[in-house]
CSV table of C-alpha atoms in Angstrom, one decimal:
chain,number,residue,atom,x,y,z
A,1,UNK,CA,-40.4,-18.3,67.2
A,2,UNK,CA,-39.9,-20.6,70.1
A,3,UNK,CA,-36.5,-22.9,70.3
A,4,UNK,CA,-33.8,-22.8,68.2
A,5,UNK,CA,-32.3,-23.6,64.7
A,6,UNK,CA,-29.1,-25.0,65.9
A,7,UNK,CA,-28.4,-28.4,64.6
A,8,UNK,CA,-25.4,-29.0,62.3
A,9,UNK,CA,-25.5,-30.6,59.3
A,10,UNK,CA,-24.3,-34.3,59.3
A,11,UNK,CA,-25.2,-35.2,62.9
A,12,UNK,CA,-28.6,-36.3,61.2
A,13,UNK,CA,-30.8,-36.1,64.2
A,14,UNK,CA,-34.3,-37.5,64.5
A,15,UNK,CA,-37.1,-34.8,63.7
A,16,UNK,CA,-37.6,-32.6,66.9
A,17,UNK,CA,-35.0,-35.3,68.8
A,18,UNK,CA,-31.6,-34.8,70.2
A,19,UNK,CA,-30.3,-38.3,68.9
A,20,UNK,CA,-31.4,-39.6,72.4
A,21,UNK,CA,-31.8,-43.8,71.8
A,22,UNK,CA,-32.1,-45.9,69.1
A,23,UNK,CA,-32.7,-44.8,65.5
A,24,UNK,CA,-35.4,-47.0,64.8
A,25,UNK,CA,-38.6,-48.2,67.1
A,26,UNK,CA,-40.1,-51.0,65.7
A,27,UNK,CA,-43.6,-50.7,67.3
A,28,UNK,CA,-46.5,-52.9,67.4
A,29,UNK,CA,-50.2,-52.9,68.7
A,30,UNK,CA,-49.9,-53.2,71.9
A,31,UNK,CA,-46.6,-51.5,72.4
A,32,UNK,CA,-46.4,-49.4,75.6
A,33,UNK,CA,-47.8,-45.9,75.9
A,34,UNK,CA,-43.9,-45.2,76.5
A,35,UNK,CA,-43.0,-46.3,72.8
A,36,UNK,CA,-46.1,-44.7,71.6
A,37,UNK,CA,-45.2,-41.1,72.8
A,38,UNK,CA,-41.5,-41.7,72.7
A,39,UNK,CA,-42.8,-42.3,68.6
A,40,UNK,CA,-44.8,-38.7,68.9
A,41,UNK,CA,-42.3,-37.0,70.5
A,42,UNK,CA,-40.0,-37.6,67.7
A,43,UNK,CA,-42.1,-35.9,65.1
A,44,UNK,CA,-42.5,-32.2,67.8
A,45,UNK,CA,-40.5,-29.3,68.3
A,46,UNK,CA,-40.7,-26.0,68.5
A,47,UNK,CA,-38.1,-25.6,65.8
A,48,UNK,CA,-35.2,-27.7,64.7
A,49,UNK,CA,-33.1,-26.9,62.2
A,50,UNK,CA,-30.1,-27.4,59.6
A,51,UNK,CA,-27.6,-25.3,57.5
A,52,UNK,CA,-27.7,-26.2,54.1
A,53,UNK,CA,-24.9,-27.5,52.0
A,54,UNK,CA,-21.8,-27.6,53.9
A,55,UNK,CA,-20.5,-25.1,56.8
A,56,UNK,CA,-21.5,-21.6,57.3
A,57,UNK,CA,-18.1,-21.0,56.0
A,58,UNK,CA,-18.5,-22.8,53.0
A,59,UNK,CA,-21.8,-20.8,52.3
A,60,UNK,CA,-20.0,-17.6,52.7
A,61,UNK,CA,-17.8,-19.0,50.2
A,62,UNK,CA,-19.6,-19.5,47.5
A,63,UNK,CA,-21.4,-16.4,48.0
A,64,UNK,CA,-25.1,-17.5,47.6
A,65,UNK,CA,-27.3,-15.4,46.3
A,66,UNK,CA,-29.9,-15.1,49.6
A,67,UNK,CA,-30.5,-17.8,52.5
A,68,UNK,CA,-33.7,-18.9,53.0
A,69,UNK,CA,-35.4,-20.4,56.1
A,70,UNK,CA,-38.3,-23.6,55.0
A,71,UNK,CA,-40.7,-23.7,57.1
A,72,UNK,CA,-41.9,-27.5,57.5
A,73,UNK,CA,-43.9,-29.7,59.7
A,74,UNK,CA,-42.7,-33.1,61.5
A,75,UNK,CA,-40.0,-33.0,59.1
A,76,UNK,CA,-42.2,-33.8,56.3
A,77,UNK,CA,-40.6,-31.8,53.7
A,78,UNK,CA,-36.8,-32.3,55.3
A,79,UNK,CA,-37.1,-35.6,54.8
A,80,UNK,CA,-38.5,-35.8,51.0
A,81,UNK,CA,-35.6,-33.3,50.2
A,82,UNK,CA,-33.0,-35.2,51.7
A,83,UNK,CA,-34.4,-38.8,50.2
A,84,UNK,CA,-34.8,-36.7,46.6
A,85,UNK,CA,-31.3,-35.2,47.3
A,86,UNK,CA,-32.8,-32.1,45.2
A,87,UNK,CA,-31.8,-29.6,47.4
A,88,UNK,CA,-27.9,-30.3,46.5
A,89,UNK,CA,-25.7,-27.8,44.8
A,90,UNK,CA,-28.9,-25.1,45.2
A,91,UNK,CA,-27.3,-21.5,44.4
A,92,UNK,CA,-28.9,-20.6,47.6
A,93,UNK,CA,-28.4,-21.0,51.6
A,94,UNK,CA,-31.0,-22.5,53.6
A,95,UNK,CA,-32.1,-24.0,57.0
A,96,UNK,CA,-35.1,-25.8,57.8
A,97,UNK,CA,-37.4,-24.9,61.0
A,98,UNK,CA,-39.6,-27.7,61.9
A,99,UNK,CA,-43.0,-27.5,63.9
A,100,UNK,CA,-45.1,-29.9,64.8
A,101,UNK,CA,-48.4,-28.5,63.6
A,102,UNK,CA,-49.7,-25.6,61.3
A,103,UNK,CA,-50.4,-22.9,63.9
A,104,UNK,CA,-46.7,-22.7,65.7
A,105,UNK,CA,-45.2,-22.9,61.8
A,106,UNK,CA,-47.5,-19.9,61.0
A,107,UNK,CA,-46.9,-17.7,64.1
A,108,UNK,CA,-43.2,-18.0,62.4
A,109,UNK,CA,-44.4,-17.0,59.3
A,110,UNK,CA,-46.4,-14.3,60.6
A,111,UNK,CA,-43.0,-12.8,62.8
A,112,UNK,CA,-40.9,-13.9,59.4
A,113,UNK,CA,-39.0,-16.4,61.2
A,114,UNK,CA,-39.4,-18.3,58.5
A,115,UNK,CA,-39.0,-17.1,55.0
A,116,UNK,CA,-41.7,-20.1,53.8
A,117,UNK,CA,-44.5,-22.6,54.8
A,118,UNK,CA,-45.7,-25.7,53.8
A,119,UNK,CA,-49.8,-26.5,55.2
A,120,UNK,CA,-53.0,-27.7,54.4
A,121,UNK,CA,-55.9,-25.6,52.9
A,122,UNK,CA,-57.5,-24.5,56.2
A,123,UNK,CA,-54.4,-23.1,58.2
A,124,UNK,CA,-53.4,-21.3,55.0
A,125,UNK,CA,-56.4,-19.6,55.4
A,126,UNK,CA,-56.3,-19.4,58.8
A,127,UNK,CA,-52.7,-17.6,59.0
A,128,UNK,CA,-54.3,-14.7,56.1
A,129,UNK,CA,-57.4,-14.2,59.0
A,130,UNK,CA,-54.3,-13.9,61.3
A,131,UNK,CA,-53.2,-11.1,59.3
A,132,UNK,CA,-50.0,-13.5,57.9
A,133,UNK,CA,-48.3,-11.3,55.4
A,134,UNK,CA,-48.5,-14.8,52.6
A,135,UNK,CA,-48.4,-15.8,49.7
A,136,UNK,CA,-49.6,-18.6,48.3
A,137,UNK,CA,-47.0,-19.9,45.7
A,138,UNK,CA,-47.4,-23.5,45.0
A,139,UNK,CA,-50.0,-26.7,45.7
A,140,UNK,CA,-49.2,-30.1,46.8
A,141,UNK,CA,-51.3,-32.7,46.1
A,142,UNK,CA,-52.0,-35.6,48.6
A,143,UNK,CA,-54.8,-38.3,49.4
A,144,UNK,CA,-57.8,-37.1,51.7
A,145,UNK,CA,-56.9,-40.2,53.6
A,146,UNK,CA,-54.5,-39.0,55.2
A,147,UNK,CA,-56.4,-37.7,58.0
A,148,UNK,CA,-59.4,-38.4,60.4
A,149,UNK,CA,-60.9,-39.2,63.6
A,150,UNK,CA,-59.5,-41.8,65.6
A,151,UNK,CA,-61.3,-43.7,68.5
A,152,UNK,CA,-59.7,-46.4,70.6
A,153,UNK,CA,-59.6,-50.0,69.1
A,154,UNK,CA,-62.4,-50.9,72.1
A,155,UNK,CA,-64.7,-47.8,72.0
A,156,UNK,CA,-68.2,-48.0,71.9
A,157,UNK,CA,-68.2,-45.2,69.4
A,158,UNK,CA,-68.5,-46.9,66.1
A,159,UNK,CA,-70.3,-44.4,64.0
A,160,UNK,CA,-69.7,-39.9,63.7
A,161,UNK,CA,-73.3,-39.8,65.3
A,162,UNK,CA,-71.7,-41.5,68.2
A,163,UNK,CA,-69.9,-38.7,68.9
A,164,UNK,CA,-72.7,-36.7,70.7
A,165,UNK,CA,-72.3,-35.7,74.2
A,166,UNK,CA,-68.9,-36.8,73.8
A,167,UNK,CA,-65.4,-34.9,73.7
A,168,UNK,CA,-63.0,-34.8,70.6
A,169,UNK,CA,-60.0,-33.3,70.7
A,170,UNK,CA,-58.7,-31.6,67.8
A,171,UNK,CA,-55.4,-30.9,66.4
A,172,UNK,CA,-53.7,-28.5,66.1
A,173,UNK,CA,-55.5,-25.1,66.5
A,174,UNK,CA,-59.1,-23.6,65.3
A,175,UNK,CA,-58.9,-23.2,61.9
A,176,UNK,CA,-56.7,-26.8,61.2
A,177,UNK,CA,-57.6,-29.2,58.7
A,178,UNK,CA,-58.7,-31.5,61.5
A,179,UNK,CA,-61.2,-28.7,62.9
A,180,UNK,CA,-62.4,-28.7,58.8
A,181,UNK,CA,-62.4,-32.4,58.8
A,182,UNK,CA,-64.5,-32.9,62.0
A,183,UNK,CA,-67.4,-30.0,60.9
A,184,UNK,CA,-67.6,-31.7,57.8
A,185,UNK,CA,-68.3,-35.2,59.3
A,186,UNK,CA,-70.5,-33.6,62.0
A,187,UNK,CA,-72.6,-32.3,59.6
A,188,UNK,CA,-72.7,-35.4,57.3
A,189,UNK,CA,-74.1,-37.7,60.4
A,190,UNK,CA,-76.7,-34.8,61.5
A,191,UNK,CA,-74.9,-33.8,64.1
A,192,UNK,CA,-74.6,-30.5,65.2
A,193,UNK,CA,-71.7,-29.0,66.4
A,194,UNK,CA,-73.2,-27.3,70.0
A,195,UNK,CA,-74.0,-31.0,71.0
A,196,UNK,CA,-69.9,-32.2,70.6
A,197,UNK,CA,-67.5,-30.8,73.1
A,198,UNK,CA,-64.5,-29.7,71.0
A,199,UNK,CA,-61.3,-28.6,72.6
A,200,UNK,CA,-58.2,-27.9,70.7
A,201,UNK,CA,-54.8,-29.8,71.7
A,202,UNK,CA,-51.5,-29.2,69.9
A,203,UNK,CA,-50.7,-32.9,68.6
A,204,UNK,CA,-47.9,-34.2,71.2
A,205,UNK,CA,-50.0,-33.2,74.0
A,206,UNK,CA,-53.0,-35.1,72.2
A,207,UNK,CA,-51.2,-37.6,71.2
A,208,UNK,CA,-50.3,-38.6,75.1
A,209,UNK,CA,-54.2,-37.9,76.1
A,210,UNK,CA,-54.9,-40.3,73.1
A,211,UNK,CA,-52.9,-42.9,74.4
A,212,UNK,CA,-53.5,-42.7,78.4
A,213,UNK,CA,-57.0,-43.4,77.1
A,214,UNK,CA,-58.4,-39.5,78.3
A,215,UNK,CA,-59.8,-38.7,75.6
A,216,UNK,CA,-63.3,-40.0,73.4
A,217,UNK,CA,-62.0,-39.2,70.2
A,218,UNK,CA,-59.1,-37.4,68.0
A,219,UNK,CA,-59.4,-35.2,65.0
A,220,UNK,CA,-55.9,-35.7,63.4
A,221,UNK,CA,-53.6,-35.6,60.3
A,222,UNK,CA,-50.3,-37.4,59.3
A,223,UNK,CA,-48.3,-38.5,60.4
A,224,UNK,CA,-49.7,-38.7,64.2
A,225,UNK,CA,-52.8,-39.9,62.4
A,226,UNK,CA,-51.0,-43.1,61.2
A,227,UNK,CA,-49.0,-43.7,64.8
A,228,UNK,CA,-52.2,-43.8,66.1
A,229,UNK,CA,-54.1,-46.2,64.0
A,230,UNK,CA,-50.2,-48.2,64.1
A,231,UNK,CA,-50.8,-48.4,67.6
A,232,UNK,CA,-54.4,-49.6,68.2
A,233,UNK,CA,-57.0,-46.7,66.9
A,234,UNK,CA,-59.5,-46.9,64.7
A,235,UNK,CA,-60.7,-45.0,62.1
A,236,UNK,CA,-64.4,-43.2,62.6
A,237,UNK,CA,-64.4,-41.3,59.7
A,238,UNK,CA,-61.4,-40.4,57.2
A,239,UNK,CA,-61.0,-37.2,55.0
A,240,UNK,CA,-62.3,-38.5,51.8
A,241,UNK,CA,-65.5,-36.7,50.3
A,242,UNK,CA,-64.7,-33.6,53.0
A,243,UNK,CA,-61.0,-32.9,52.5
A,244,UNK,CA,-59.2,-31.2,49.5
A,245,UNK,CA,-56.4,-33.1,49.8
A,246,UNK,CA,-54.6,-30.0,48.9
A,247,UNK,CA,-51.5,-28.8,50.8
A,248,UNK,CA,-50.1,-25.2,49.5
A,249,UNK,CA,-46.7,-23.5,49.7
A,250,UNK,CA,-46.7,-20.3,51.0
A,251,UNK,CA,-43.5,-17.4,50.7
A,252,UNK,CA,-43.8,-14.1,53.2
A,253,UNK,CA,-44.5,-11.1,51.4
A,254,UNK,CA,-41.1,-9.6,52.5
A,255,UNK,CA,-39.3,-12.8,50.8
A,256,UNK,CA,-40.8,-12.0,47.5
A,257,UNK,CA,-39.7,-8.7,47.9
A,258,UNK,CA,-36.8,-9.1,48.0
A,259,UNK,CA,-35.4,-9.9,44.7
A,260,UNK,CA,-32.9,-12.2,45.6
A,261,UNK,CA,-34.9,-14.4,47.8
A,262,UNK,CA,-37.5,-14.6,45.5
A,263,UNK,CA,-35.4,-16.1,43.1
A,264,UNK,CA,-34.0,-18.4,45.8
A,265,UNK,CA,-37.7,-19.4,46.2
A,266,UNK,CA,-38.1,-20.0,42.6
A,267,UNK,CA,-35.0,-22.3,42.5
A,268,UNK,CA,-36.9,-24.1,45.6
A,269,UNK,CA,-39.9,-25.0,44.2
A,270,UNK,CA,-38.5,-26.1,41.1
A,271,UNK,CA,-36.2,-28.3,42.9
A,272,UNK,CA,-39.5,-29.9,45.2
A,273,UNK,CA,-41.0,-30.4,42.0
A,274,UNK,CA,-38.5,-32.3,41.1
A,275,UNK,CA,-37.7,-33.9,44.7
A,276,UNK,CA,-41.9,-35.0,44.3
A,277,UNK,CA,-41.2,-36.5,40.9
A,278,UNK,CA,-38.2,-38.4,42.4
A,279,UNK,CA,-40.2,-39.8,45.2
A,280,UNK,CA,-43.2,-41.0,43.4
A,281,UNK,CA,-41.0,-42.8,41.0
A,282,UNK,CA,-38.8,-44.3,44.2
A,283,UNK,CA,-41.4,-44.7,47.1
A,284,UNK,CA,-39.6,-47.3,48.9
A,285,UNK,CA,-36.4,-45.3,49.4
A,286,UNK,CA,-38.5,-42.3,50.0
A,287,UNK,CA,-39.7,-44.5,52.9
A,288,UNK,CA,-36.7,-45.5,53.9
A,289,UNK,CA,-34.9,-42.1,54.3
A,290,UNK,CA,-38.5,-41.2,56.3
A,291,UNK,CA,-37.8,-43.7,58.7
A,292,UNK,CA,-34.5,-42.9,59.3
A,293,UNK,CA,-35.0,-39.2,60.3
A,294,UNK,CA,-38.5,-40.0,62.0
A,295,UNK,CA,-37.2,-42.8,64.1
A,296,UNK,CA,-40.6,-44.4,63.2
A,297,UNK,CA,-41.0,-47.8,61.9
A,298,UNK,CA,-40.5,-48.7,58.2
A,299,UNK,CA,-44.5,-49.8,57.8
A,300,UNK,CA,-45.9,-46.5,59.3
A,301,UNK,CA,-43.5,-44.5,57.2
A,302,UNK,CA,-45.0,-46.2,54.2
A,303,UNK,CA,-48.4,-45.4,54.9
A,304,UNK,CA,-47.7,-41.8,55.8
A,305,UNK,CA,-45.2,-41.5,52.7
A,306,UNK,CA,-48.0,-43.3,50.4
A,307,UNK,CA,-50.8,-41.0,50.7
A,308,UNK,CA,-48.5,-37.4,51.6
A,309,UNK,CA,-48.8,-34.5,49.5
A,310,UNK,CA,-45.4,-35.0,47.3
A,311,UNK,CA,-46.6,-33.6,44.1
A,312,UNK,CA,-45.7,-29.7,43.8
A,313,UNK,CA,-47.0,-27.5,41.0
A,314,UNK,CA,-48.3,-24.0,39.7
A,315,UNK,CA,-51.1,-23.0,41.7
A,316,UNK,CA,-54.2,-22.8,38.8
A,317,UNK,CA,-57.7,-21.6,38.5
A,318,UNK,CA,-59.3,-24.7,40.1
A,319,UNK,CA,-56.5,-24.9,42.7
A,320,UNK,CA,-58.1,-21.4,43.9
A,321,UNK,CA,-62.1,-22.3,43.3
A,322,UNK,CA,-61.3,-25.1,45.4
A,323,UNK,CA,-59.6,-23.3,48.3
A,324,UNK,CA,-62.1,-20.5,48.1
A,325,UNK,CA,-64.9,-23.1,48.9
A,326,UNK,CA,-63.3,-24.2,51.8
A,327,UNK,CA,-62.7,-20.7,52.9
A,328,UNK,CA,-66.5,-20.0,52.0
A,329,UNK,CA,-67.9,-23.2,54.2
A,330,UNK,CA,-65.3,-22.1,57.0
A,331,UNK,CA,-67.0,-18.9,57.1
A,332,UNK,CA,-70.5,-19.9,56.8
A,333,UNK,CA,-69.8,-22.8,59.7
A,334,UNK,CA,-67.8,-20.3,62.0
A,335,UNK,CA,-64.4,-21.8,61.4
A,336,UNK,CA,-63.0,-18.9,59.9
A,337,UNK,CA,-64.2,-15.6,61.6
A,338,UNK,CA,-64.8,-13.5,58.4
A,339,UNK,CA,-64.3,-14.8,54.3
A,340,UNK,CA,-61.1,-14.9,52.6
A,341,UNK,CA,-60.5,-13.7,49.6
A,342,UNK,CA,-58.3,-16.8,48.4
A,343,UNK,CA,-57.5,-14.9,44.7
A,344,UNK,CA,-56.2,-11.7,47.0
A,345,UNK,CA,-53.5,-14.4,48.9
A,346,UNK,CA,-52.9,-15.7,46.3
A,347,UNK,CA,-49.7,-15.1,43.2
A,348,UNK,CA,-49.5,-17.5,40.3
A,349,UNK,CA,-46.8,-15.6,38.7
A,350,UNK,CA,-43.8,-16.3,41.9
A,351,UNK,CA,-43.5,-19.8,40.0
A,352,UNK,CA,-44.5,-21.4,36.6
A,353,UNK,CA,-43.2,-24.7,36.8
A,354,UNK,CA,-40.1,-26.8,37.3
A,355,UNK,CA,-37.9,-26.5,34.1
């Protein structure tokens, strides 16, 4: 896993920052392709991360019963946790590891740098091709808005079919929900997929192609997807009617068996049920805590916080028809190099519910 976990508890630094600046750009349309990356670069890293409650002393104290590592991405999960305040008084240690995309998080999980994952349906699947040692132990549910391809304000491009001959860059890695997203309107439109040039850019890097005006167009999620719209994009196509809108929480194999991390993991999930139920009740001051660990402005954070997968539950039946489609059209389009058995990464019995 590249960089380090090394930040304390209570210096509160931005996600993937080193508390360089102010805590809190107010960006507009129009704001300088400075702002807009210094506004990316806030939500990379390698990995970033923080003790949980109290000092390493105070852990060994209270003798916990394992430490866990959460995986997350741009501080998405860090920052509903600490808005929620759910993860207070757990009976277990933890630190979080923060990447800003699916594929880094997952080579983590693959090396067990990380004792858990949080990703949409396509890298899941893409991590079990990978040979990932997963699995999958919870869904989140979120709005299929959330994503899409992004054009500048001026572009000529003003419809998917547009996008032959041309160059879209997607984000993160093959096998993203991006990739998923961009097949899926390709094939809407009639397009087909030799007559696109497709290159894949982790999304800091795309982000500053995106905004030095290199690039045609950008397959991208949240919450780069809403920066870039914030800061003069516009939408070509979004997720909805191609996207699950499903986002799954996935434990290593080697966690679960262990006996005491596998409890820990239990007592996680119940507590981001209950950290979802908290911020769905309280979405302003769910926004709010957002914005204070993204360093990106109150209205963004809204958006992004508004349509984000905060619901955690069981995984069920349909949760697993659903991903097995995806991983059946990912196959079938060349996406996914052979078919995943989603039932066989799959284990309904890690977690039944918040209680």
């Amino acid at each position: 896993m590249s960089g380090r976990i090394d930040h304390a508890e209570g210096n509160r630094p931005g996600i993937g920052s080193d508390d360089r600046g102010s805590a809190g750009h107010r960006s507009r349309p129009g704001a300088s392709r400075r702002q807009w990356l210094q506004q990316a670069a806030a939500l990379s890293v390698g990995a970033t991360g923080i003790l949980g409650p109290g000092s390493a002393a105070r852990a060994q104290a209270q003798a916990p019963a394992a430490s866990l590592v959460l995986g997350d991405q741009a501080g998405g999960l860090r920052a509903l946790f600490e808005a929620a305040r759910t993860l207070e008084g757990a009976p277990f240690a933890w630190r979080w590891a923060n990447f800003q995309g699916a594929a880094p998080l997952f080579e983590a999980h693959r090396s067990g740098a990380v004792d858990t994952a949080m990703a949409g349906d396509l890298p899941v699947l893409a991590a079990a091709v990978g040979k990932t040692p997963l699995k999958i132990v919870a869904t989140r549910v979120g709005q299929p808005d959330s994503l899409g391809i992004v054009v500048q304000g001026d572009s000529p491009l003003g419809k998917v079919a547009d996008l032959r001959g041309k160059t879209v860059i997607v984000s993160s890695a093959r096998g993203s929900i991006s990739q998923y997203q961009l097949y899926g309107a390709l094939e809407e439109a009639g397009v087909k997929r030799e007559e696109v040039t497709v290159k894949f850019v982790l999304p800091t890097d795309a982000a500053a192609a995106f905004a030095s005006r290199q690039i045609d167009a950008w397959a991208i999620f949240d919450p780069y997807y809403t920066i870039a719209l914030q800061q003069g994009g516009r939408i070509l196509r979004d997720g909805r009617g191609i996207n699950t809108a499903l986002g799954f929480i996935t434990a290593t194999e080697a966690a679960l068996a262990d006996p005491a991390k596998r409890a820990a993991i239990v007592q996680y999930l119940d507590r981001l049920a209950r950290a979802g139920d908290w911020a769905l009740a309280h979405r302003e001051a769910y926004a709010q805590v957002y914005t204070q660990l993204t360093r990106l402005p109150i209205d963004a954070s809204r958006i992004i916080t508004g349509r984000a997968a905060i619901a955690a539950r069981p995984v069920t039946q349909a949760d697993v028809t659903a991903l097995q489609t995806v991983a059946d059209r990912s196959a079938r389009d060349g996406i996914l190099p052979v078919r995943v058995d989603v039932a066989a990464i799959t284990d309904m019995q890690v977690w039944r519910g918040a209680v």
